mmCIF file of C-alpha atoms and ligand atoms in Angstrom:
data_model
loop_
_atom_site.group_PDB
_atom_site.id
_atom_site.type_symbol
_atom_site.label_atom_id
_atom_site.label_comp_id
_atom_site.label_asym_id
_atom_site.label_seq_id
_atom_site.Cartn_x
_atom_site.Cartn_y
_atom_site.Cartn_z
ATOM 1 C CA UNK A 708 -13.644 2.595 -9.775
ATOM 2 C CA UNK A 709 -11.308 1.972 -12.170
ATOM 3 C CA UNK A 710 -10.089 4.681 -14.429
ATOM 4 C CA UNK A 711 -8.695 2.625 -17.891
ATOM 5 C CA UNK A 712 -5.033 4.153 -16.455
ATOM 6 C CA UNK A 713 -1.986 2.989 -17.844
ATOM 7 C CA UNK A 714 -2.779 -1.000 -18.283
ATOM 8 C CA UNK A 715 -0.084 -2.533 -17.866
ATOM 9 C CA UNK A 716 1.586 -4.807 -20.061
ATOM 10 C CA UNK A 717 4.300 -7.495 -18.401
ATOM 11 C CA UNK A 718 7.389 -5.617 -20.360
ATOM 12 C CA UNK A 719 6.702 -2.049 -19.469
ATOM 13 C CA UNK A 720 5.608 -3.428 -15.624
ATOM 14 C CA UNK A 721 7.176 -1.781 -12.924
ATOM 15 C CA UNK A 722 7.141 -5.175 -10.298
ATOM 16 C CA UNK A 723 6.815 -8.396 -12.247
ATOM 17 C CA UNK A 724 6.872 -12.123 -10.930
ATOM 18 C CA UNK A 725 7.477 -15.224 -11.896
ATOM 19 C CA UNK A 726 7.214 -17.967 -9.640
ATOM 20 C CA UNK A 727 7.979 -16.543 -7.223
ATOM 21 C CA UNK A 728 7.504 -17.796 -3.871
ATOM 22 C CA UNK A 729 8.278 -17.888 0.259
ATOM 23 C CA UNK A 730 8.945 -20.541 2.319
ATOM 24 C CA UNK A 731 9.016 -20.173 6.447
ATOM 25 C CA UNK A 732 12.859 -21.269 7.889
ATOM 26 C CA UNK A 733 11.050 -25.179 8.796
ATOM 27 C CA UNK A 734 10.397 -25.656 5.057
ATOM 28 C CA UNK A 735 6.804 -24.823 4.813
ATOM 29 C CA UNK A 736 5.759 -23.053 1.120
ATOM 30 C CA UNK A 737 3.810 -19.357 2.539
ATOM 31 C CA UNK A 738 3.601 -18.664 -0.774
ATOM 32 C CA UNK A 739 4.393 -20.733 -4.382
ATOM 33 C CA UNK A 740 5.059 -19.589 -7.850
ATOM 34 C CA UNK A 741 3.071 -16.267 -7.719
ATOM 35 C CA UNK A 742 3.100 -14.508 -11.910
ATOM 36 C CA UNK A 743 1.325 -11.287 -12.003
ATOM 37 C CA UNK A 744 2.773 -7.911 -12.991
ATOM 38 C CA UNK A 745 1.815 -3.710 -11.737
ATOM 39 C CA UNK A 746 1.666 -1.691 -13.960
ATOM 40 C CA UNK A 747 3.175 1.715 -13.861
ATOM 41 C CA UNK A 748 0.229 4.226 -12.335
ATOM 42 C CA UNK A 749 -1.437 1.645 -11.955
ATOM 43 C CA UNK A 750 -3.021 0.304 -8.586
ATOM 44 C CA UNK A 751 -3.656 -3.048 -8.205
ATOM 45 C CA UNK A 752 -6.321 -4.874 -5.149
ATOM 46 C CA UNK A 753 -5.375 -7.817 -3.770
ATOM 47 C CA UNK A 754 -8.104 -9.932 -1.722
ATOM 48 C CA UNK A 755 -8.391 -12.752 -0.252
ATOM 49 C CA UNK A 756 -9.093 -14.947 2.912
ATOM 50 C CA UNK A 757 -7.441 -13.931 6.558
ATOM 51 C CA UNK A 758 -3.866 -16.498 6.193
ATOM 52 C CA UNK A 759 -3.932 -16.912 2.434
ATOM 53 C CA UNK A 760 -0.465 -14.814 2.283
ATOM 54 C CA UNK A 761 -0.988 -11.304 1.227
ATOM 55 C CA UNK A 762 0.023 -9.897 4.005
ATOM 56 C CA UNK A 763 3.630 -11.954 3.927
ATOM 57 C CA UNK A 764 3.826 -10.907 0.412
ATOM 58 C CA UNK A 765 3.515 -7.277 0.877
ATOM 59 C CA UNK A 766 6.730 -7.817 3.625
ATOM 60 C CA UNK A 767 8.608 -10.121 1.156
ATOM 61 C CA UNK A 768 8.798 -7.281 -1.058
ATOM 62 C CA UNK A 769 10.924 -5.014 1.772
ATOM 63 C CA UNK A 770 12.690 -7.686 3.033
ATOM 64 C CA UNK A 771 10.669 -8.207 5.812
ATOM 65 C CA UNK A 772 9.233 -11.481 6.331
ATOM 66 C CA UNK A 773 8.439 -13.429 8.574
ATOM 67 C CA UNK A 774 12.285 -14.282 10.867
ATOM 68 C CA UNK A 775 14.259 -17.126 8.979
ATOM 69 C CA UNK A 776 11.734 -17.356 5.653
ATOM 70 C CA UNK A 777 13.463 -17.408 1.928
ATOM 71 C CA UNK A 778 12.113 -15.791 -0.694
ATOM 72 C CA UNK A 779 12.761 -17.965 -4.449
ATOM 73 C CA UNK A 780 11.645 -17.551 -8.174
ATOM 74 C CA UNK A 781 12.019 -14.699 -9.716
ATOM 75 C CA UNK A 782 10.299 -10.914 -8.530
ATOM 76 C CA UNK A 783 12.217 -8.083 -10.287
ATOM 77 C CA UNK A 784 11.113 -4.593 -9.255
ATOM 78 C CA UNK A 785 11.893 -1.575 -12.095
ATOM 79 C CA UNK A 786 14.778 -4.240 -12.941
ATOM 80 C CA UNK A 787 16.419 -5.033 -9.626
ATOM 81 C CA UNK A 788 15.459 -8.874 -8.537
ATOM 82 C CA UNK A 789 14.055 -8.612 -5.058
ATOM 83 C CA UNK A 790 14.169 -12.839 -5.303
ATOM 84 C CA UNK A 791 16.387 -13.804 -2.994
ATOM 85 C CA UNK A 792 17.734 -10.571 -2.285
ATOM 86 C CA UNK A 793 20.364 -9.837 0.499
ATOM 87 C CA UNK A 794 19.839 -7.092 3.079
ATOM 88 C CA UNK A 795 21.509 -4.224 1.152
ATOM 89 C CA UNK A 796 19.024 -4.231 -1.864
ATOM 90 C CA UNK A 797 16.438 -4.171 -0.142
ATOM 91 C CA UNK A 798 17.891 -1.315 1.839
ATOM 92 C CA UNK A 799 18.290 0.060 -1.035
ATOM 93 C CA UNK A 800 14.791 0.468 -1.924
ATOM 94 C CA UNK A 801 13.209 0.080 1.208
ATOM 95 C CA UNK A 802 11.524 3.761 1.956
ATOM 96 C CA UNK A 803 13.285 6.254 -0.557
ATOM 97 C CA UNK A 804 11.957 3.373 -4.105
ATOM 98 C CA UNK A 805 8.848 1.106 -2.073
ATOM 99 C CA UNK A 806 7.167 1.660 0.888
ATOM 100 C CA UNK A 807 4.891 0.668 2.996
ATOM 101 C CA UNK A 808 1.940 2.066 4.513
ATOM 102 C CA UNK A 809 0.767 -0.349 7.165
ATOM 103 C CA UNK A 810 -3.096 -0.893 8.633
ATOM 104 C CA UNK A 811 -2.665 0.142 12.485
ATOM 105 C CA UNK A 812 -1.088 3.831 11.806
ATOM 106 C CA UNK A 813 0.574 3.328 15.822
ATOM 107 C CA UNK A 814 2.253 0.283 15.591
ATOM 108 C CA UNK A 815 4.300 2.455 12.897
ATOM 109 C CA UNK A 816 4.753 5.190 14.747
ATOM 110 C CA UNK A 817 7.952 5.755 17.301
ATOM 111 C CA UNK A 818 5.408 6.559 20.490
ATOM 112 C CA UNK A 819 8.180 8.610 22.464
ATOM 113 C CA UNK A 820 9.556 10.347 19.174
ATOM 114 C CA UNK A 821 7.035 14.348 18.528
ATOM 115 C CA UNK A 822 5.815 13.899 14.482
ATOM 116 C CA UNK A 823 8.631 16.016 13.147
ATOM 117 C CA UNK A 824 11.797 14.563 14.229
ATOM 118 C CA UNK A 825 9.557 11.031 12.709
ATOM 119 C CA UNK A 826 8.957 12.527 9.058
ATOM 120 C CA UNK A 827 12.920 14.935 8.924
ATOM 121 C CA UNK A 828 14.221 11.189 9.861
ATOM 122 C CA UNK A 829 13.126 10.383 6.147
ATOM 123 C CA UNK A 830 13.959 13.261 4.789
ATOM 124 C CA UNK A 831 17.648 13.156 5.419
ATOM 125 C CA UNK A 832 17.780 9.281 5.562
ATOM 126 C CA UNK A 833 16.431 9.943 1.876
ATOM 127 C CA UNK A 834 16.743 12.919 0.187
ATOM 128 C CA UNK A 835 19.905 14.519 2.240
ATOM 129 C CA UNK A 836 17.805 17.053 3.569
ATOM 130 C CA UNK A 837 18.097 18.663 7.249
ATOM 131 C CA UNK A 838 17.090 21.827 9.080
ATOM 132 C CA UNK A 839 14.551 23.948 7.814
ATOM 133 C CA UNK A 840 14.042 23.033 3.974
ATOM 134 C CA UNK A 841 12.913 19.459 5.239
ATOM 135 C CA UNK A 842 10.570 21.187 8.539
ATOM 136 C CA UNK A 843 8.752 23.183 5.825
ATOM 137 C CA UNK A 844 9.201 20.129 3.307
ATOM 138 C CA UNK A 845 7.185 18.012 6.345
ATOM 139 C CA UNK A 846 4.802 20.782 6.737
ATOM 140 C CA UNK A 847 4.203 20.683 2.898
ATOM 141 C CA UNK A 848 3.453 16.614 2.877
ATOM 142 C CA UNK A 849 1.333 16.932 6.064
ATOM 143 C CA UNK A 850 -1.019 19.211 4.474
ATOM 144 C CA UNK A 851 -0.942 17.545 0.936
ATOM 145 C CA UNK A 852 -2.532 14.849 3.195
ATOM 146 C CA UNK A 853 -5.444 17.026 4.309
ATOM 147 C CA UNK A 854 -3.920 17.937 7.714
ATOM 148 C CA UNK A 855 -4.556 21.346 8.933
ATOM 149 C CA UNK A 856 -2.666 23.106 11.515
ATOM 150 C CA UNK A 857 0.433 21.191 10.276
ATOM 151 C CA UNK A 858 3.378 22.710 12.203
ATOM 152 C CA UNK A 859 0.970 22.568 15.433
ATOM 153 C CA UNK A 860 1.319 18.873 14.134
ATOM 154 C CA UNK A 861 4.512 18.565 13.188
ATOM 155 C CA UNK A 862 5.181 19.667 17.189
ATOM 156 C CA UNK A 863 2.790 16.262 18.539
ATOM 157 C CA UNK A 864 3.735 13.106 19.648
ATOM 158 C CA UNK A 865 1.277 9.912 17.247
ATOM 159 C CA UNK A 866 -1.288 9.523 20.803
ATOM 160 C CA UNK A 867 -2.204 13.392 20.566
ATOM 161 C CA UNK A 868 -3.631 12.524 17.398
ATOM 162 C CA UNK A 869 -7.128 11.194 16.408
ATOM 163 C CA UNK A 870 -6.744 7.252 14.114
ATOM 164 C CA UNK A 871 -8.153 9.039 11.254
ATOM 165 C CA UNK A 872 -5.595 11.542 11.852
ATOM 166 C CA UNK A 873 -2.739 10.031 12.381
ATOM 167 C CA UNK A 874 -3.433 7.414 9.065
ATOM 168 C CA UNK A 875 -3.125 10.891 6.727
ATOM 169 C CA UNK A 876 0.445 11.520 8.653
ATOM 170 C CA UNK A 877 1.178 8.032 8.071
ATOM 171 C CA UNK A 878 0.428 8.384 4.302
ATOM 172 C CA UNK A 879 2.477 11.433 4.031
ATOM 173 C CA UNK A 880 5.792 9.980 5.887
ATOM 174 C CA UNK A 881 5.097 6.737 3.061
ATOM 175 C CA UNK A 882 5.143 8.967 0.565
ATOM 176 C CA UNK A 883 7.594 11.411 1.753
ATOM 177 C CA UNK A 884 10.227 10.298 -0.171
ATOM 178 C CA UNK A 885 8.191 10.122 -3.709
ATOM 179 C CA UNK A 886 8.449 6.513 -3.590
ATOM 180 C CA UNK A 887 7.278 4.633 -7.193
ATOM 181 C CA UNK A 888 5.499 1.950 -5.336
ATOM 182 C CA UNK A 889 2.991 1.886 -2.743
ATOM 183 C CA UNK A 890 2.550 -1.172 -0.525
ATOM 184 C CA UNK A 891 -0.735 -0.710 0.988
ATOM 185 C CA UNK A 892 -2.014 -3.397 3.478
ATOM 186 C CA UNK A 893 -5.010 -3.079 4.809
ATOM 187 C CA UNK A 894 -4.540 1.136 4.729
ATOM 188 C CA UNK A 895 -7.986 2.189 5.411
ATOM 189 C CA UNK A 896 -9.537 -1.315 7.468
ATOM 190 C CA UNK A 897 -9.150 0.481 11.520
ATOM 191 C CA UNK A 898 -10.731 4.110 9.986
ATOM 192 C CA UNK A 899 -14.421 5.317 10.099
ATOM 193 C CA UNK A 900 -16.176 5.667 7.035
ATOM 194 C CA UNK A 901 -15.721 9.234 6.147
ATOM 195 C CA UNK A 902 -11.882 8.665 7.032
ATOM 196 C CA UNK A 903 -11.289 5.898 4.652
ATOM 197 C CA UNK A 904 -13.012 7.601 1.420
ATOM 198 C CA UNK A 905 -10.655 10.287 2.380
ATOM 199 C CA UNK A 906 -7.626 8.557 1.863
ATOM 200 C CA UNK A 907 -8.480 6.291 -0.552
ATOM 201 C CA UNK A 908 -9.371 9.377 -2.403
ATOM 202 C CA UNK A 909 -5.870 10.374 -1.631
ATOM 203 C CA UNK A 910 -4.277 7.189 -3.084
ATOM 204 C CA UNK A 911 -5.833 7.660 -5.454
ATOM 205 C CA UNK A 912 -4.501 11.241 -6.340
ATOM 206 C CA UNK A 913 -1.276 10.003 -5.127
ATOM 207 C CA UNK A 914 -1.474 7.698 -8.741
ATOM 208 C CA UNK A 915 -2.663 10.377 -10.954
ATOM 209 C CA UNK A 916 -0.679 13.201 -9.728
ATOM 210 C CA UNK A 917 2.778 10.792 -8.949
ATOM 211 C CA UNK A 918 2.333 8.119 -11.573
ATOM 212 C CA UNK A 919 2.207 5.705 -8.504
ATOM 213 C CA UNK A 920 1.817 2.180 -8.328
ATOM 214 C CA UNK A 921 0.212 0.652 -5.485
ATOM 215 C CA UNK A 922 -0.115 -2.777 -4.022
ATOM 216 C CA UNK A 923 -2.876 -2.173 -2.404
ATOM 217 C CA UNK A 924 -4.175 -5.096 -0.059
ATOM 218 C CA UNK A 925 -8.212 -5.331 1.408
ATOM 219 C CA UNK A 926 -10.469 -7.919 2.893
ATOM 220 C CA UNK A 927 -13.198 -4.778 1.655
ATOM 221 C CA UNK A 928 -14.361 -5.483 -1.739
ATOM 222 C CA UNK A 929 -15.839 -1.645 -1.995
ATOM 223 C CA UNK A 930 -12.314 -0.914 -1.679
ATOM 224 C CA UNK A 931 -11.437 -2.127 -5.274
ATOM 225 C CA UNK A 932 -14.108 -1.568 -6.775
ATOM 226 C CA UNK A 933 -13.508 2.507 -6.258
ATOM 227 C CA UNK A 934 -9.752 2.300 -6.751
ATOM 228 C CA UNK A 935 -8.209 -0.635 -8.122
ATOM 229 C CA UNK A 936 -7.767 -0.933 -11.878
ATOM 230 C CA UNK A 937 -7.018 -4.851 -11.423
ATOM 231 C CA UNK A 938 -8.072 -7.382 -8.472
ATOM 232 C CA UNK A 939 -5.277 -10.548 -8.272
ATOM 233 C CA UNK A 940 -7.387 -12.697 -5.746
ATOM 234 C CA UNK A 941 -4.894 -15.103 -3.335
ATOM 235 C CA UNK A 942 -5.904 -18.549 -1.188
ATOM 236 C CA UNK A 943 -3.792 -20.827 0.271
ATOM 237 C CA UNK A 944 -0.966 -18.665 -0.291
ATOM 238 C CA UNK A 945 -1.949 -18.899 -4.249
ATOM 239 C CA UNK A 946 -3.118 -16.810 -7.109
ATOM 240 C CA UNK A 947 -6.728 -17.680 -7.884
ATOM 241 C CA UNK A 948 -7.665 -15.280 -9.928
ATOM 242 C CA UNK A 949 -6.339 -11.966 -11.455
ATOM 243 C CA UNK A 950 -8.874 -9.762 -13.377
ATOM 244 C CA UNK A 951 -9.769 -5.825 -14.743
ATOM 245 C CA UNK A 952 -11.710 -4.945 -12.410
ATOM 246 C CA UNK A 953 -14.335 -2.972 -15.048
ATOM 247 C CA UNK A 954 -14.027 -6.240 -17.224
ATOM 248 C CA UNK A 955 -15.120 -8.133 -13.360
ATOM 249 C CA UNK A 956 -17.543 -5.950 -12.623
ATOM 250 C CA UNK A 957 -19.057 -6.064 -15.914
ATOM 251 C CA UNK A 958 -19.058 -9.688 -17.089
ATOM 252 C CA UNK A 959 -18.995 -11.353 -13.489
ATOM 253 C CA UNK A 960 -17.924 -15.035 -13.486
ATOM 254 C CA UNK A 961 -16.571 -16.481 -10.646
ATOM 255 C CA UNK A 962 -17.754 -15.796 -6.790
ATOM 256 C CA UNK A 963 -15.599 -12.976 -6.618
ATOM 257 C CA UNK A 964 -16.154 -11.086 -9.446
ATOM 258 C CA UNK A 965 -19.558 -11.857 -7.725
ATOM 259 C CA UNK A 966 -18.828 -10.240 -4.566
ATOM 260 C CA UNK A 967 -17.302 -7.080 -6.076
ATOM 261 C CA UNK A 968 -20.234 -6.359 -8.123
ATOM 262 C CA UNK A 969 -22.498 -6.457 -5.428
ATOM 263 C CA UNK A 970 -19.771 -4.628 -3.302
ATOM 264 C CA UNK A 971 -19.359 -2.121 -6.454
ATOM 265 C CA UNK A 972 -23.145 -1.639 -6.227
ATOM 266 C CA UNK A 973 -23.254 -1.191 -2.112
ATOM 267 C CA UNK A 974 -20.990 1.564 -3.082
ATOM 268 C CA UNK A 975 -23.269 3.632 -5.748
ATOM 269 C CA UNK A 976 -26.294 3.626 -3.134
ATOM 270 C CA UNK A 977 -23.937 4.313 -0.152
ATOM 271 C CA UNK A 978 -22.815 7.504 -2.632
ATOM 272 C CA UNK A 979 -25.941 8.252 -4.398
ATOM 273 C CA UNK A 980 -28.677 7.696 -2.467
ATOM 274 C CA UNK A 981 -32.439 7.813 -3.416
HETATM 275 N N1 ADP B 2370 5.306 -14.590 11.879
HETATM 276 C C1 ADP B 2370 5.092 -15.857 11.514
HETATM 277 N N2 ADP B 2370 5.602 -16.898 11.200
HETATM 278 C C2 ADP B 2370 5.566 -17.767 11.224
HETATM 279 N N3 ADP B 2370 4.068 -18.406 10.252
HETATM 280 C C3 ADP B 2370 3.905 -16.996 9.810
HETATM 281 C C4 ADP B 2370 4.341 -15.187 10.575
HETATM 282 N N4 ADP B 2370 2.633 -14.822 9.920
HETATM 283 C C5 ADP B 2370 2.072 -15.207 9.296
HETATM 284 N N5 ADP B 2370 3.026 -16.947 8.719
HETATM 285 C C6 ADP B 2370 1.705 -17.763 8.693
HETATM 286 O O1 ADP B 2370 1.752 -17.072 6.491
HETATM 287 C C7 ADP B 2370 0.691 -17.505 6.355
HETATM 288 C C8 ADP B 2370 0.073 -16.565 5.474
HETATM 289 O O2 ADP B 2370 -0.129 -15.311 6.485
HETATM 290 P P1 ADP B 2370 -0.727 -13.201 6.052
HETATM 291 O O3 ADP B 2370 0.004 -13.068 5.082
HETATM 292 O O4 ADP B 2370 -0.151 -12.461 7.986
HETATM 293 O O5 ADP B 2370 -1.788 -14.125 6.010
HETATM 294 P P2 ADP B 2370 -3.238 -12.686 5.136
HETATM 295 O O6 ADP B 2370 -2.105 -11.572 5.241
HETATM 296 O O7 ADP B 2370 -3.517 -13.118 4.000
HETATM 297 O O8 ADP B 2370 -4.412 -13.132 6.894
HETATM 298 C C9 ADP B 2370 -0.191 -18.232 6.955
HETATM 299 O O9 ADP B 2370 -0.015 -19.336 7.195
HETATM 300 C C10 ADP B 2370 0.775 -17.710 9.119
HETATM 301 O O10 ADP B 2370 0.292 -18.462 9.778
HETATM 302 MG MG1 MG B 2371 -2.716 -9.739 6.187
#
């Protein structure tokens, strides 16, 4: 549920898009004239039917959209213009200031390297840490996401972990360099209900304790009702509705707002069974 934390205004926003757009190499529009903002320490839910451009939006902010795609308009991240930026700009932000958490943790891990190697690589690249200091920070990060026996985990390969453990470890890796913005694409979709809740609570804690901002793509309105402050609805590469989650729950107007209310009520029934 929204906690009313850090109500964003456009002037203080961490991320601010104005007429942001993305075209495929063949000229077909993928994102059209998006205008939205994300405040510091705010969680903005992004929902919308499959193919509406949610994943391409997140990827484009890291300069990783489909090959040949071209972004236009404006999307400023802490003063840095990301629209139409070149690879050096994206590289300076990626991992260190903007991190991404994908739906399927297996896709994001290199199967041939231990968890230690993959975590310490991030610490070396972004924080200049090596050796024992890096190992200690990596173990600390694993413990912080609720993983037991971090020393043992560091020696393991991704396939030796369960799906839920892999997603927790992925979250530990994403936030290792203490990014200001986390882009999360359906981060709980592939998980069982208990692990889903644990990951969502971790996201809420990261925002609370580190003031991290999160752009959270999900098709699950229960997820939005639980952790997002505001929600943005996308259809065919456009924003069709934006609102504060609390307001939408109190005064559901549009179809998505009503569905959101139903999801929140379902969540309540699940948590407080009669
Ligand atoms: N690699 C790609 N090449 C060409 N078009 C793509 C590619 N990936 C996605 N698209 C198109 O971009 C649009 C947005 O897709 P996507 O961002 O994946 O949607 P969502 O995440 O909301 O389901 C869709 O029309 C999809 O067909
Ligand atoms: Mg997607």
